[in-house]
XYZ file of C-alpha atoms in Angstrom:
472
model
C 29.618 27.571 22.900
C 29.760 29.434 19.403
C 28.834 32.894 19.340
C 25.106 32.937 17.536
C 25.880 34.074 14.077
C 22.980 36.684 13.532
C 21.146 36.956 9.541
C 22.851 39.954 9.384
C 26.489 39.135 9.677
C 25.684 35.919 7.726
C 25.692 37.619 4.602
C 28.556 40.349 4.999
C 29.946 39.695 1.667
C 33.050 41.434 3.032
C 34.300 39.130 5.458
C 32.554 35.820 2.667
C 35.901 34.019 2.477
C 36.678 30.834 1.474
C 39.439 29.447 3.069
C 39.051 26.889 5.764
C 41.607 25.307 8.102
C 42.112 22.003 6.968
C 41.161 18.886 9.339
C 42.120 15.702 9.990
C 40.552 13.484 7.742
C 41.867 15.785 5.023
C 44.917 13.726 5.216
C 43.308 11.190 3.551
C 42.706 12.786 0.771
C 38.747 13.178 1.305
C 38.594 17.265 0.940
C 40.658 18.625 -1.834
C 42.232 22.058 -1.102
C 44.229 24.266 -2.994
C 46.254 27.252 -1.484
C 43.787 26.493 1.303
C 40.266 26.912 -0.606
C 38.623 24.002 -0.581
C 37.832 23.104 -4.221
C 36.528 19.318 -4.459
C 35.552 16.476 -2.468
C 33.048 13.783 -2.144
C 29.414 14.198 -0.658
C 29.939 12.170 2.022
C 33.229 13.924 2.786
C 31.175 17.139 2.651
C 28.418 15.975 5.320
C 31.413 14.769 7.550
C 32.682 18.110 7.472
C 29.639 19.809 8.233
C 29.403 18.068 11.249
C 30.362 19.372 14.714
C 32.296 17.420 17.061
C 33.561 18.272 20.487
C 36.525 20.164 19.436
C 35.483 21.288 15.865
C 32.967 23.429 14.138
C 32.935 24.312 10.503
C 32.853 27.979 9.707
C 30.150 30.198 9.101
C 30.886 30.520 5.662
C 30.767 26.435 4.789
C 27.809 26.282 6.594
C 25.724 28.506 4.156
C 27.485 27.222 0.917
C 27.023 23.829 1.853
C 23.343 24.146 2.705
C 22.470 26.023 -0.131
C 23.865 23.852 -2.668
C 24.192 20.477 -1.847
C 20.009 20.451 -2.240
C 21.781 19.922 -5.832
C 22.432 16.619 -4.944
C 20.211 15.784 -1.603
C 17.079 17.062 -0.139
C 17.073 18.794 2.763
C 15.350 16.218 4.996
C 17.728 13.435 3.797
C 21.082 16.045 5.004
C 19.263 16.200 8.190
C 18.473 12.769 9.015
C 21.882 12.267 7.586
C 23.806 14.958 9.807
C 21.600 13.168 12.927
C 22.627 9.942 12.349
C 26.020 10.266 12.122
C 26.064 12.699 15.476
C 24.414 9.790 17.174
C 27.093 7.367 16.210
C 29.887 9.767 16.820
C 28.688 10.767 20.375
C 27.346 7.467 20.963
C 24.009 8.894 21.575
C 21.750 5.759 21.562
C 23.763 4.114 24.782
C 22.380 3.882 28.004
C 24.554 5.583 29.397
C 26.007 8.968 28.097
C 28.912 10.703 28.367
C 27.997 13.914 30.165
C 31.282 16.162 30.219
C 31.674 15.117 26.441
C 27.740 15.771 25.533
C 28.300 19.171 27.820
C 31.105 20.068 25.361
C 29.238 18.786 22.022
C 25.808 20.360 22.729
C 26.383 23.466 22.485
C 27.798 23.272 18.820
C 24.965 20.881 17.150
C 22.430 23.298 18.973
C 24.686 26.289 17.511
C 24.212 24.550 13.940
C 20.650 23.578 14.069
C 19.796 27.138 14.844
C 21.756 28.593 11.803
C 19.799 26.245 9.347
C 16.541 27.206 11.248
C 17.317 30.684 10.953
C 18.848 30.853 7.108
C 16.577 28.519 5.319
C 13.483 28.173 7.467
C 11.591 26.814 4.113
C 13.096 23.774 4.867
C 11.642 23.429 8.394
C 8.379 23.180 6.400
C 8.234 19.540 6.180
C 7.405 18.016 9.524
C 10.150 15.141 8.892
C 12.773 18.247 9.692
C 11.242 18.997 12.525
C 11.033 15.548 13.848
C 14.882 15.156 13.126
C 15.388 18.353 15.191
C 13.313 17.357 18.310
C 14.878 13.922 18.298
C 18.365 15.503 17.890
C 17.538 17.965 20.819
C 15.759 15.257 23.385
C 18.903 12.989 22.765
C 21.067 15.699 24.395
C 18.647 17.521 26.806
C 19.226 13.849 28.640
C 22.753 15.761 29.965
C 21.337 18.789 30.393
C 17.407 20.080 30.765
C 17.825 23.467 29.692
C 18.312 22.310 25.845
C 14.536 22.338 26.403
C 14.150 25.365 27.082
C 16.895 26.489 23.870
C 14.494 24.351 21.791
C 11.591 25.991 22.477
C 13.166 29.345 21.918
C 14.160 28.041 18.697
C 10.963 26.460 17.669
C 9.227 30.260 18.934
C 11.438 31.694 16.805
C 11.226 29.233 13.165
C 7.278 29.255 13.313
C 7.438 33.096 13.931
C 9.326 33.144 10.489
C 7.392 30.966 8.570
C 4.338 32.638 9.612
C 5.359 35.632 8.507
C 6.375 34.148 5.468
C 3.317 32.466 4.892
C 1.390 35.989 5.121
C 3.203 37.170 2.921
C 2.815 34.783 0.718
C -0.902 34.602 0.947
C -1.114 37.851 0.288
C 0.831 37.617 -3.040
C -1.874 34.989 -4.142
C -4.800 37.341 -3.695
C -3.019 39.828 -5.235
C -2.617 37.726 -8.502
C -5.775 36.222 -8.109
C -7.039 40.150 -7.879
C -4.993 40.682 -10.529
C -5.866 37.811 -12.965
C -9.664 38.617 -12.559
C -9.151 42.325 -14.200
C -7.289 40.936 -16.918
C -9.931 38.614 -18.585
C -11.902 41.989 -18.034
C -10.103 43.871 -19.718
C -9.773 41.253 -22.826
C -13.586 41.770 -23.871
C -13.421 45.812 -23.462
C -11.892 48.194 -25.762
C -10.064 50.846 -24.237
C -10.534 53.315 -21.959
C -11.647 51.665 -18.720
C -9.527 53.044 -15.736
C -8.295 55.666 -14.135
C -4.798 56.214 -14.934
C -1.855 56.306 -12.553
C -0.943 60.218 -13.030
C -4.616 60.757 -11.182
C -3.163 58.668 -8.591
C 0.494 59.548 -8.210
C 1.860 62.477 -10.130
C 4.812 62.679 -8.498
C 7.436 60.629 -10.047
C 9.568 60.043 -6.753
C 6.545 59.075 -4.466
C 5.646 56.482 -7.169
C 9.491 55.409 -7.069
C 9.450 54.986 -3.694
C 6.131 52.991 -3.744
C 7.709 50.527 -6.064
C 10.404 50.050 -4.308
C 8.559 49.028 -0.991
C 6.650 46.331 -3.284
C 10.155 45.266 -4.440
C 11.556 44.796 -1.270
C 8.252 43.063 0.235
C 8.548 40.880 -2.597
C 12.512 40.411 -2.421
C 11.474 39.381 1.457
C 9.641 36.406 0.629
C 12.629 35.095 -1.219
C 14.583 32.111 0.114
C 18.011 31.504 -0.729
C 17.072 27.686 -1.266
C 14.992 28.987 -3.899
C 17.566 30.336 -6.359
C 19.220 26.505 -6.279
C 15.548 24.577 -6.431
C 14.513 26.030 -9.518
C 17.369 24.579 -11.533
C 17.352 21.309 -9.426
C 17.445 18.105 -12.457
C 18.953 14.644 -11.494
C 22.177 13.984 -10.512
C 24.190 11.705 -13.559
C 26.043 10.096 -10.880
C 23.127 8.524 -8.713
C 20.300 6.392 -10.433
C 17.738 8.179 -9.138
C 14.818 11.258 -9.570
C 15.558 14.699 -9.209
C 15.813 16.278 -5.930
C 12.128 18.125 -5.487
C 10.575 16.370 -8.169
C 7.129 16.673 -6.533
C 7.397 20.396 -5.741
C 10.302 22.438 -7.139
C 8.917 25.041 -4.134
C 9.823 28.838 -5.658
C 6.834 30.445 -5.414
C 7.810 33.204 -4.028
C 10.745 33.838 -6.860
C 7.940 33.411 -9.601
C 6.283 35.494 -8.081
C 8.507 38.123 -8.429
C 9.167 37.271 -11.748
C 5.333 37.884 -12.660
C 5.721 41.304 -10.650
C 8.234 42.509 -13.359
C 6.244 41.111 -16.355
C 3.166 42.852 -14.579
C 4.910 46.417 -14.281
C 6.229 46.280 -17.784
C 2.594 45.556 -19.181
C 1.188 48.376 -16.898
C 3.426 50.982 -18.104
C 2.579 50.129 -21.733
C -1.114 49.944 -20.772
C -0.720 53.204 -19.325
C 0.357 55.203 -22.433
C -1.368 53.088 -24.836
C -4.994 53.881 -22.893
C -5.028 57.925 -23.660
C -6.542 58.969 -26.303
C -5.353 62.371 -27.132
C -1.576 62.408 -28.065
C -0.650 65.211 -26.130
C -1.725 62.771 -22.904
C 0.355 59.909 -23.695
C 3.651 61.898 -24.464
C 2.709 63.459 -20.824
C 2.855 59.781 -19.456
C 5.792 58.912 -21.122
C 8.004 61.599 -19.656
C 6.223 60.777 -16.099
C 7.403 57.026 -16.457
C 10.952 58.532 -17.544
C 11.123 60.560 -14.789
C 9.776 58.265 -11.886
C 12.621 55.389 -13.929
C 15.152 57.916 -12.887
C 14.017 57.996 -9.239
C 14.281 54.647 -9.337
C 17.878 54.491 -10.624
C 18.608 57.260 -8.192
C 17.268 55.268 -5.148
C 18.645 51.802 -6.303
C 15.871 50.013 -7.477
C 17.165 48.683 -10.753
C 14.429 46.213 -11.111
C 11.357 48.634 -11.366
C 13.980 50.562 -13.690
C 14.388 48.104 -16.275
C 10.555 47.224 -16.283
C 9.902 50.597 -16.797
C 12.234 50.787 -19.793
C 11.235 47.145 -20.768
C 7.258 48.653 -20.816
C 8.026 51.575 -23.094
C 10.497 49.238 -24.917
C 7.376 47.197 -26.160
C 6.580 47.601 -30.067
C 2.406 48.707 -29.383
C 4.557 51.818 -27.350
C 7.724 52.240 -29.444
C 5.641 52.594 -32.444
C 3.461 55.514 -31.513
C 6.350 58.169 -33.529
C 4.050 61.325 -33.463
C 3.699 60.649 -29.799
C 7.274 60.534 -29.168
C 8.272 62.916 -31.404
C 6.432 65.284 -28.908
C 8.707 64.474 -26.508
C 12.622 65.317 -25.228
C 14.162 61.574 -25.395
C 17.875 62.402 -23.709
C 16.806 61.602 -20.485
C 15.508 58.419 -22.044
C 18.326 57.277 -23.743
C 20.728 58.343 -20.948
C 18.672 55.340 -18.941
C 18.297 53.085 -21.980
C 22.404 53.340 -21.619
C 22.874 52.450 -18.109
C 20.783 49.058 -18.975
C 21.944 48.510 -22.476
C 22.445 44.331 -23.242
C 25.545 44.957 -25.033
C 28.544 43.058 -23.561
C 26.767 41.028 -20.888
C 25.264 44.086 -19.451
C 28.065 45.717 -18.547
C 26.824 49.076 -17.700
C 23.856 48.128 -15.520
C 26.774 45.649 -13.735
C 28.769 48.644 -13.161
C 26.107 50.652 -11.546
C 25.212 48.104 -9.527
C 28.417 47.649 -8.268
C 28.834 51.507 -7.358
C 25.015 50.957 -5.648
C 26.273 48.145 -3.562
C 29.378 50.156 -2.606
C 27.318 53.126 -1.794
C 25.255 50.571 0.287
C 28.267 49.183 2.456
C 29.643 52.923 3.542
C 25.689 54.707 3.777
C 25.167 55.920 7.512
C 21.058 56.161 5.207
C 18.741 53.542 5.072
C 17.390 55.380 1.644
C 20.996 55.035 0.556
C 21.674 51.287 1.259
C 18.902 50.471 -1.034
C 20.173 48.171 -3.536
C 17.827 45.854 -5.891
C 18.958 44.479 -8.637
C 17.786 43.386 -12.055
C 15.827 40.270 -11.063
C 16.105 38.348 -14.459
C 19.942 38.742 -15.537
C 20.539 37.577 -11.546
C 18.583 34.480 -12.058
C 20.433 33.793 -15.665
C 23.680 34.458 -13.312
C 22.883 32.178 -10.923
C 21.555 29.303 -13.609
C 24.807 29.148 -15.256
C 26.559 29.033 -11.608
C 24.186 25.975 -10.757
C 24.628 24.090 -13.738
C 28.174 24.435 -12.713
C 27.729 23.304 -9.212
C 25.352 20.027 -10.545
C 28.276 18.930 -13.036
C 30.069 16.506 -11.131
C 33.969 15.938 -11.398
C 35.621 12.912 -13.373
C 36.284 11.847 -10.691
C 32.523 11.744 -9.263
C 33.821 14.729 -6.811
C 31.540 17.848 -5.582
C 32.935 20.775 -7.991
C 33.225 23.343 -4.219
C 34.639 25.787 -6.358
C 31.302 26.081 -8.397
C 29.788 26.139 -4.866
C 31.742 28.592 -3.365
C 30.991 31.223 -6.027
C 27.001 30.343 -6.252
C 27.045 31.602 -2.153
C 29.287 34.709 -2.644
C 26.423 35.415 -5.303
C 23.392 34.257 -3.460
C 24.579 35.829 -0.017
C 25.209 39.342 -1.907
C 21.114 39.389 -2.445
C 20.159 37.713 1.084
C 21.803 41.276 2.406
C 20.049 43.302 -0.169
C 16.630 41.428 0.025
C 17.263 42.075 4.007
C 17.022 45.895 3.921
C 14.024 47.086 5.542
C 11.783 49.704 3.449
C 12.376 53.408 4.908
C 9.493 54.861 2.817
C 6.091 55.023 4.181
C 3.071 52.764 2.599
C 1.050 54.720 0.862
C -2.127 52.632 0.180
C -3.660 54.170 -2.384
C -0.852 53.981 -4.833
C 0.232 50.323 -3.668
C -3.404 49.249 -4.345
C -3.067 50.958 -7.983
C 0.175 49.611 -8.823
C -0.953 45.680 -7.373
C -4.209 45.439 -8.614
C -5.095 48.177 -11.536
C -6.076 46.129 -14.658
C -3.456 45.834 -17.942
C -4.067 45.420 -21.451
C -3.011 42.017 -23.119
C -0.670 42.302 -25.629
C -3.912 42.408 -28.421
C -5.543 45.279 -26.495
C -2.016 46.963 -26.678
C -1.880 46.789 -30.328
C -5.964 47.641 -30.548
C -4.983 50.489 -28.414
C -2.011 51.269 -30.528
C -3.147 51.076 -33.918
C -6.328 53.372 -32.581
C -3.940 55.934 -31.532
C -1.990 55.835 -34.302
C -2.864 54.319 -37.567
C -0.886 51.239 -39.106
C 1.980 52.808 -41.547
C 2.165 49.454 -43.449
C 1.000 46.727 -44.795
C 2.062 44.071 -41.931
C 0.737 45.841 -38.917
C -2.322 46.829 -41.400
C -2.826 43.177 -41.181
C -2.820 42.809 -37.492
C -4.725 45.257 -37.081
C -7.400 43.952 -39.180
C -6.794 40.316 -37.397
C -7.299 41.449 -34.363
C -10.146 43.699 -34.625
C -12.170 40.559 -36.561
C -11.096 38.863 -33.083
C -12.201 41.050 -30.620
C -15.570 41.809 -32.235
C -16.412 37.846 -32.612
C -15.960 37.958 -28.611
C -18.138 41.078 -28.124
């Protein structure tokens, strides 16, 4: 039997190669390989080769890319039932009478492959119809052997255990938000200042670092890699039919995190825009410098750039006698490392120094990596519109595929890395729930601060006060 590949070694990038052994029905031209990468082939060549038989089992590394991206093209449940179907007619399944020595032999391996899918996208095993597939697939073999009953029950134990915890998780999220969206209309109708601020609840910048980066990585969690492929899912030129996940694109859990980032961003602003006295904001501003620093420091680029995103925004960068109170160097030096200029490049560079540093720390704190959440998704779209483009000749572009997992499996093994910094409540509970300004109470708050210099944000100003007293 196959040695159970474990999450863990899944997604060592190190060993993510794509070179496969070619097999026999690559003779006949239905898998394309060049200097033994497989590049191209039909979909139906690509189920065939997913399938085990009793001498062959595809390799670890197929396994993922083809189940993460061929939801491009098929829906999970239809693979399945597919994969099933075609095990049954191999193995002759549906006789009377079975084989045993060969089922003995086979067994083993469509066990071995059921349990990766189970245990790599266990979103999937969300719709009942997979699990009926599954069951049917395991009762057809148990026949030979009883203890598959036993190995399916283990397995079942071990999929609901996941999906429970990712359903908590996910619950949580949603009262959260819901938490969250209730403050906001709040703070709509109410002029500034209505909070406590988040120096009288952290003031040290690396506690609130390390806070942020246990809500990124309990986010990151929740994060399937199906989820990165269904968000771009659209319909397939070559078959006359609707998109796959047309009734539910299912990425909650990456909006989600999206939101998070948007959330931060506004609550930094809303932060320095709600003091009153200059000499209080400029103190706020060179906390959130200091605690985006920690977060560099630790890994976290993600709270980094909404941190630099939140001071970034014009209600903020406008206040000049505030910032002129304040030493920008360490500013800019972090305004550098993310700088958009050619594609990125220096925020790509540290992040490939943090992953390094990840692969050789004997620290958990140092194999924190967590990257930019946005550019990876705008990585990952242009990768999937890549993968969906069929070939002239109506063939699977693997190529596309092959580099959309190398990407994909690169976060599963950061998103994996369990939080070494303790939960502080009070501080999560602030950051989570604490209400934000709009972008109108921003510029209220901004303009009260500091009056409009000219004749446009005079304007605005005037605009939106006329709005928010018509709503008092």
């Amino acid at each position: 039997m196959p040695q159970t590949v474990t999450s863990a070694s899944m997604f060592n990038t190190s060993d993510f190669s794509h070179q496969l052994h070619p097999t026999k029905e690559d003779e006949h031209g239905m898998l394309i390989f060049q200097d033994g990468n497989l590049i191209s082939a039909s979909l139906e060549a690509l189920i065939e080769h997913l399938i085990p038989t009793v001498d062959y089992y595809p390799e670890k590394a197929y396994i993922f890319t083809f189940l993460l991206s061929s939801r491009l093209f098929i829906e999970p449940k239809e693979l399945l039932s597919k994969v099933c179907r075609m095990c049954i007619e191999q193995q002759s399944l549906d006789e009377p009478e079975l084989d045993k020595v060969r089922i003995r032999k086979f067994g083993p391996k469509i066990m071995q492959l059921l349990t990766e899918w189970t245990e790599t996208f266990p979103s999937d095993f969300r719709d009942e119809r997979m699990i009926g597939h599954l069951k049917d697939m395991i009762r057809r073999i148990a026949s030979c052997d009883e203890s598959y009953w036993k190995t399916m029950n283990q397995l079942l134990q071990t999929l609901n255990q996941k999906l429970a915890t990712l359903n908590k998780g996910e619950e949580n999220t949603v009262k959260v938000n819901a938490s969250m969206n209730d403050k906001l209309v709040v703070i709509k109708t109410k002029p500034p200042s209505i909070q406590r601020d988040i120096i009288s609840i952290c003031n040290d910048p690396y506690t609130l670092a390390q806070q942020l980066t246990r809500i990124e990585l309990e986010r990151l969690s929740l994060i399937g890699p199906e989820e990165f492929v269904q968000a771009f899912v659209h319909k397939d030129a070559l078959e006359d039919t609707k998109s796959c996940f047309s009734e539910q694109k299912k990425t909650e859990n990456l909006e989600a995190y999206v939101k998070w980032f948007n959330r931060l961003c506004y609550l930094v602003a809303t932060e320095i825009c709600m003091p009153a006295k200059k000499k209080h904001r400029a103190q706020v501003i060179e906390f959130f410098i200091d605690v985006a620093r920690e977060c560099f420091n630790i890994g976290n680029f993600n709270s980094l750039m909404a941190i630099i995103s939140g001071m970034n925004m014009s209600p903020v960068s406008r206040l000049k006698k505030t910032w002129s109170k304040i030493k920008t160097a360490k500013f800019h030096i972090l305004e550098h490392q993310m700088d958009p200029s050619s594609n990125f490049y220096n925020y790509r560079t540290a992040l490939r120094g943090a992953a390094q540093r990840s692969t050789t720390a004997h620290s958990t704190r140092e194999k924190i990596v967590i990257p930019f959440c946005s550019l990876l998704i705008k990585d990952i779209y242009f990768l999937n519109e890549g993968c969906a483009n069929r070939l002239m000749n109506g063939h699977v572009n693997f190529e596309k595929f092959w580099e959309l997992a190398k990407q994909v499996s690169e976060f599963m093994t950061w998103k994996q890395m369990e939080c070494p910094f303790e939960r502080d409540r009070k501080i999560l509970q602030y950051l989570l729930t604490a209400p934000v300004f709009s972008e109108d109470t921003l510029y209220l708050a901004s303009y009260g601060s500091e009056s409009p210099e000219n004749n446009v944000e005079k304007e605005r100003w005037k605009t939106l006060r006329s709005n928010f007293l018509s709503r008092v």
